[in-house]
PDB file of C-alpha atoms in Angstrom:
ATOM      1  CA  MET A  15      21.992  29.452  28.909  1.00 74.00           C
ATOM      2  CA  ALA A  16      25.674  29.133  29.699  1.00 74.00           C
ATOM      3  CA  GLN A  17      25.029  30.205  33.301  1.00 76.00           C
ATOM      4  CA  ILE A  18      22.403  27.493  33.724  1.00 73.00           C
ATOM      5  CA  LEU A  19      24.801  24.830  32.443  1.00 67.00           C
ATOM      6  CA  LYS A  20      27.499  26.093  34.789  1.00 72.00           C
ATOM      7  CA  LEU A  21      25.085  25.911  37.758  1.00 65.00           C
ATOM      8  CA  LEU A  22      24.094  22.359  36.822  1.00 63.00           C
ATOM      9  CA  GLN A  23      27.741  21.277  36.679  1.00 71.00           C
ATOM     10  CA  VAL A  24      28.445  22.789  40.101  1.00 65.00           C
ATOM     11  CA  ALA A  25      25.320  21.218  41.598  1.00 61.00           C
ATOM     12  CA  SER A  26      26.083  17.783  40.165  1.00 60.00           C
ATOM     13  CA  SER A  27      29.663  17.855  41.453  1.00 59.00           C
ATOM     14  CA  ALA A  28      28.444  18.716  44.964  1.00 57.00           C
ATOM     15  CA  LEU A  29      26.057  15.748  45.131  1.00 53.00           C
ATOM     16  CA  PRO A  30      27.452  12.389  46.221  1.00 57.00           C
ATOM     17  CA  ARG A  31      27.700   9.824  43.466  1.00 56.00           C
ATOM     18  CA  VAL A  32      25.677   6.680  43.838  1.00 54.00           C
ATOM     19  CA  VAL A  33      27.402   3.535  42.699  1.00 53.00           C
ATOM     20  CA  GLN A  34      25.019   1.099  41.110  1.00 55.00           C
ATOM     21  CA  CYS A  35      25.923  -2.574  40.977  1.00 57.00           C
ATOM     22  CA  ASN A  36      24.057  -4.685  38.468  1.00 60.00           C
ATOM     23  CA  PHE A  37      24.355  -8.311  39.469  1.00 55.00           C
ATOM     24  CA  ARG A  38      22.006 -11.206  39.928  1.00 53.00           C
ATOM     25  CA  THR A  39      21.568 -12.926  43.227  1.00 51.00           C
ATOM     26  CA  SER A  40      20.100 -16.090  41.711  1.00 46.00           C
ATOM     27  CA  ALA A  41      21.834 -18.445  39.331  1.00 49.00           C
ATOM     28  CA  CYS A  42      20.540 -18.790  35.785  1.00 53.00           C
ATOM     29  CA  LEU A  43      18.313 -21.765  35.085  1.00 53.00           C
ATOM     30  CA  SER A  44      19.959 -25.027  34.198  1.00 55.00           C
ATOM     31  CA  GLU A  45      17.371 -25.809  31.525  1.00 75.00           C
ATOM     32  CA  LEU A  46      14.589 -24.326  29.413  1.00 84.00           C
ATOM     33  CA  GLN A  47      11.040 -24.862  30.550  1.00 84.00           C
ATOM     34  CA  LYS A  48       7.604 -23.309  30.113  1.00 88.00           C
ATOM     35  CA  LEU A  49       7.609 -19.503  29.895  1.00 88.00           C
ATOM     36  CA  SER A  50      11.362 -19.311  29.242  1.00 88.00           C
ATOM     37  CA  THR A  51      12.198 -16.557  26.761  1.00 90.00           C
ATOM     38  CA  VAL A  52      14.153 -17.506  23.658  1.00 91.00           C
ATOM     39  CA  GLN A  53      15.544 -15.696  20.651  1.00 90.00           C
ATOM     40  CA  VAL A  54      14.634 -16.740  17.099  1.00 92.00           C
ATOM     41  CA  VAL A  55      17.876 -17.000  15.122  1.00 92.00           C
ATOM     42  CA  ASP A  56      16.709 -17.789  11.594  1.00 91.00           C
ATOM     43  CA  ASN A  57      15.764 -15.257   8.933  1.00 90.00           C
ATOM     44  CA  SER A  58      12.064 -16.144   8.781  1.00 91.00           C
ATOM     45  CA  ILE A  59       9.581 -13.299   8.359  1.00 91.00           C
ATOM     46  CA  LEU A  60       8.033 -13.929  11.771  1.00 91.00           C
ATOM     47  CA  GLY A  61      11.442 -14.079  13.457  1.00 88.00           C
ATOM     48  CA  ARG A  62      12.622 -10.860  11.818  1.00 88.00           C
ATOM     49  CA  SER A  63       9.438  -9.018  12.776  1.00 89.00           C
ATOM     50  CA  ALA A  64       9.858 -10.143  16.407  1.00 88.00           C
ATOM     51  CA  VAL A  65      13.457  -8.894  16.455  1.00 85.00           C
ATOM     52  CA  LYS A  66      12.383  -5.610  14.882  1.00 88.00           C
ATOM     53  CA  ARG A  67       9.696  -5.132  17.540  1.00 89.00           C
ATOM     54  CA  GLY A  68      12.176  -6.092  20.265  1.00 86.00           C
ATOM     55  CA  LYS A  69      10.074  -9.026  21.453  1.00 85.00           C
ATOM     56  CA  LYS A  70      11.343 -12.471  22.295  1.00 86.00           C
ATOM     57  CA  ALA A  71       9.445 -15.711  21.892  1.00 90.00           C
ATOM     58  CA  LYS A  72       8.223 -17.687  24.911  1.00 92.00           C
ATOM     59  CA  ILE A  73       8.138 -21.439  25.266  1.00 93.00           C
ATOM     60  CA  ILE A  74       4.618 -22.794  25.753  1.00 94.00           C
ATOM     61  CA  HIS A  75       5.350 -26.523  25.702  1.00 93.00           C
ATOM     62  CA  VAL A  76       8.392 -28.818  25.541  1.00 93.00           C
ATOM     63  CA  TYR A  77       7.848 -32.033  23.583  1.00 92.00           C
ATOM     64  CA  ASN A  78       9.479 -34.578  25.902  1.00 88.00           C
ATOM     65  CA  SER A  79       8.440 -36.523  28.976  1.00 85.00           C
ATOM     66  CA  ALA A  80      10.297 -34.346  31.502  1.00 86.00           C
ATOM     67  CA  GLY A  81       9.031 -30.992  30.223  1.00 85.00           C
ATOM     68  CA  ILE A  82      12.582 -29.635  30.322  1.00 87.00           C
ATOM     69  CA  GLY A  83      14.256 -28.526  27.099  1.00 87.00           C
ATOM     70  CA  LYS A  84      17.897 -28.955  26.170  1.00 86.00           C
ATOM     71  CA  ILE A  85      19.750 -28.533  22.876  1.00 86.00           C
ATOM     72  CA  GLY A  86      17.962 -30.470  20.152  1.00 86.00           C
ATOM     73  CA  ASP A  87      14.518 -30.628  21.781  1.00 89.00           C
ATOM     74  CA  LYS A  88      11.343 -29.631  19.964  1.00 92.00           C
ATOM     75  CA  VAL A  89       9.264 -26.859  21.569  1.00 94.00           C
ATOM     76  CA  LEU A  90       6.032 -24.962  20.958  1.00 95.00           C
ATOM     77  CA  LEU A  91       6.514 -21.185  20.986  1.00 94.00           C
ATOM     78  CA  ALA A  92       4.318 -18.117  21.348  1.00 94.00           C
ATOM     79  CA  ILE A  93       5.727 -15.422  19.080  1.00 92.00           C
ATOM     80  CA  CYS A  94       3.939 -12.227  18.008  1.00 89.00           C
ATOM     81  CA  GLY A  95       0.574 -13.695  18.997  1.00 90.00           C
ATOM     82  CA  GLU A  96       1.056 -16.918  17.007  1.00 92.00           C
ATOM     83  CA  LYS A  97       1.917 -20.489  17.946  1.00 94.00           C
ATOM     84  CA  LYS A  98       4.927 -21.939  16.124  1.00 94.00           C
ATOM     85  CA  HIS A  99       7.081 -25.037  16.469  1.00 95.00           C
ATOM     86  CA  GLY A 100      10.831 -24.794  16.855  1.00 94.00           C
ATOM     87  CA  TYR A 101      14.018 -26.601  17.849  1.00 93.00           C
ATOM     88  CA  ILE A 102      16.371 -25.419  20.578  1.00 90.00           C
ATOM     89  CA  VAL A 103      19.824 -24.831  19.070  1.00 90.00           C
ATOM     90  CA  GLY A 104      21.538 -22.987  21.932  1.00 85.00           C
ATOM     91  CA  CYS A 105      21.231 -22.655  25.724  1.00 83.00           C
ATOM     92  CA  LYS A 106      22.732 -20.352  28.334  1.00 80.00           C
ATOM     93  CA  GLN A 107      23.120 -23.213  30.771  1.00 72.00           C
ATOM     94  CA  LYS A 108      26.394 -24.925  31.534  1.00 69.00           C
ATOM     95  CA  GLN A 109      26.647 -27.768  29.034  1.00 67.00           C
ATOM     96  CA  LYS A 110      28.293 -31.155  28.913  1.00 67.00           C
ATOM     97  CA  PRO A 111      31.954 -31.243  27.866  1.00 71.00           C
ATOM     98  CA  ASN A 112      32.561 -30.388  24.193  1.00 66.00           C
ATOM     99  CA  THR A 113      29.139 -28.719  23.887  1.00 68.00           C
ATOM    100  CA  PRO A 114      29.227 -24.928  23.504  1.00 66.00           C
ATOM    101  CA  ARG A 115      27.457 -22.540  25.860  1.00 68.00           C
ATOM    102  CA  PHE A 116      25.668 -19.583  24.263  1.00 72.00           C
ATOM    103  CA  ASP A 117      24.879 -16.045  25.402  1.00 74.00           C
ATOM    104  CA  ASN A 118      21.182 -16.445  24.537  1.00 82.00           C
ATOM    105  CA  ASN A 119      18.648 -19.237  24.430  1.00 88.00           C
ATOM    106  CA  ASN A 120      18.323 -19.784  20.667  1.00 90.00           C
ATOM    107  CA  VAL A 121      15.615 -21.521  18.630  1.00 92.00           C
ATOM    108  CA  VAL A 122      14.993 -22.170  14.939  1.00 94.00           C
ATOM    109  CA  LEU A 123      11.382 -22.006  13.739  1.00 94.00           C
ATOM    110  CA  VAL A 124      10.050 -24.989  11.780  1.00 94.00           C
ATOM    111  CA  GLU A 125       6.741 -25.840  10.135  1.00 92.00           C
ATOM    112  CA  GLU A 126       4.594 -28.697  11.441  1.00 89.00           C
ATOM    113  CA  ASN A 127       6.119 -31.098   8.893  1.00 88.00           C
ATOM    114  CA  GLY A 128       9.675 -30.269  10.024  1.00 85.00           C
ATOM    115  CA  THR A 129      10.858 -27.927   7.267  1.00 90.00           C
ATOM    116  CA  PRO A 130      12.563 -24.753   8.523  1.00 91.00           C
ATOM    117  CA  THR A 131      10.603 -21.517   8.122  1.00 91.00           C
ATOM    118  CA  GLY A 132      13.660 -19.442   7.213  1.00 89.00           C
ATOM    119  CA  THR A 133      16.365 -19.955   4.611  1.00 92.00           C
ATOM    120  CA  ARG A 134      19.440 -19.095   6.739  1.00 92.00           C
ATOM    121  CA  ILE A 135      20.478 -19.363  10.383  1.00 90.00           C
ATOM    122  CA  ARG A 136      22.304 -16.288  11.674  1.00 88.00           C
ATOM    123  CA  VAL A 137      24.270 -17.849  14.553  1.00 89.00           C
ATOM    124  CA  PRO A 138      26.623 -20.837  14.835  1.00 89.00           C
ATOM    125  CA  ILE A 139      24.941 -24.191  15.452  1.00 88.00           C
ATOM    126  CA  PRO A 140      26.434 -26.802  17.819  1.00 85.00           C
ATOM    127  CA  SER A 141      27.976 -29.655  15.869  1.00 84.00           C
ATOM    128  CA  CYS A 142      26.550 -32.166  18.371  1.00 82.00           C
ATOM    129  CA  LEU A 143      23.268 -31.855  16.434  1.00 84.00           C
ATOM    130  CA  ARG A 144      24.884 -33.709  13.527  1.00 82.00           C
ATOM    131  CA  GLY A 145      24.680 -36.939  15.502  1.00 80.00           C
ATOM    132  CA  LYS A 146      20.902 -36.631  16.006  1.00 75.00           C
ATOM    133  CA  ASP A 147      18.328 -38.433  13.884  1.00 70.00           C
ATOM    134  CA  GLY A 148      17.036 -37.287  10.498  1.00 69.00           C
ATOM    135  CA  GLU A 149      14.911 -34.492  11.956  1.00 78.00           C
ATOM    136  CA  PHE A 150      17.853 -32.073  11.908  1.00 82.00           C
ATOM    137  CA  THR A 151      19.124 -32.620   8.368  1.00 85.00           C
ATOM    138  CA  LYS A 152      17.122 -29.711   6.955  1.00 87.00           C
ATOM    139  CA  ILE A 153      18.174 -27.397   9.792  1.00 87.00           C
ATOM    140  CA  LEU A 154      21.820 -28.379   9.384  1.00 87.00           C
ATOM    141  CA  SER A 155      21.632 -27.776   5.632  1.00 88.00           C
ATOM    142  CA  ILE A 156      20.645 -24.106   6.082  1.00 88.00           C
ATOM    143  CA  ALA A 157      23.219 -23.445   8.831  1.00 87.00           C
ATOM    144  CA  THR A 158      26.335 -21.536   7.803  1.00 86.00           C
ATOM    145  CA  LYS A 159      28.589 -22.030  10.843  1.00 86.00           C
ATOM    146  CA  PHE A 160      29.137 -24.859  13.299  1.00 83.00           C
ATOM    147  CA  VAL A 161      30.815 -24.808  16.703  1.00 80.00           C
TER     148      VAL A 161
END
């Protein structure tokens, strides 16, 4: 067994090493649209099961006239074979001044009447959502951190 390991080490040192560069040639999208993947960041049962399975949710529809989602927009999601409503609370895109940029596209799941599905939000929420209308008061009340 030791001889085999020694032969493998000699053979691997004789082979040229291939340098692999992982970079993207296209810029990331400047907005969220249909079929964009998002991460559910609340502690709802459906969101936790999706994280456990390693699956992300996909946007099916954006509820505005342009069809392009930014922070604070309502979206329809496909997650674990179900349709759920949610609000975008974080984007990868370059934001306006004083609006944070996130590593992932984040959403919070809500019921059809606007109440959040989960009881806690696991990531910081942008404080620019405080200036929005009354639709975000319940989401802001379950958030623990603001940026």
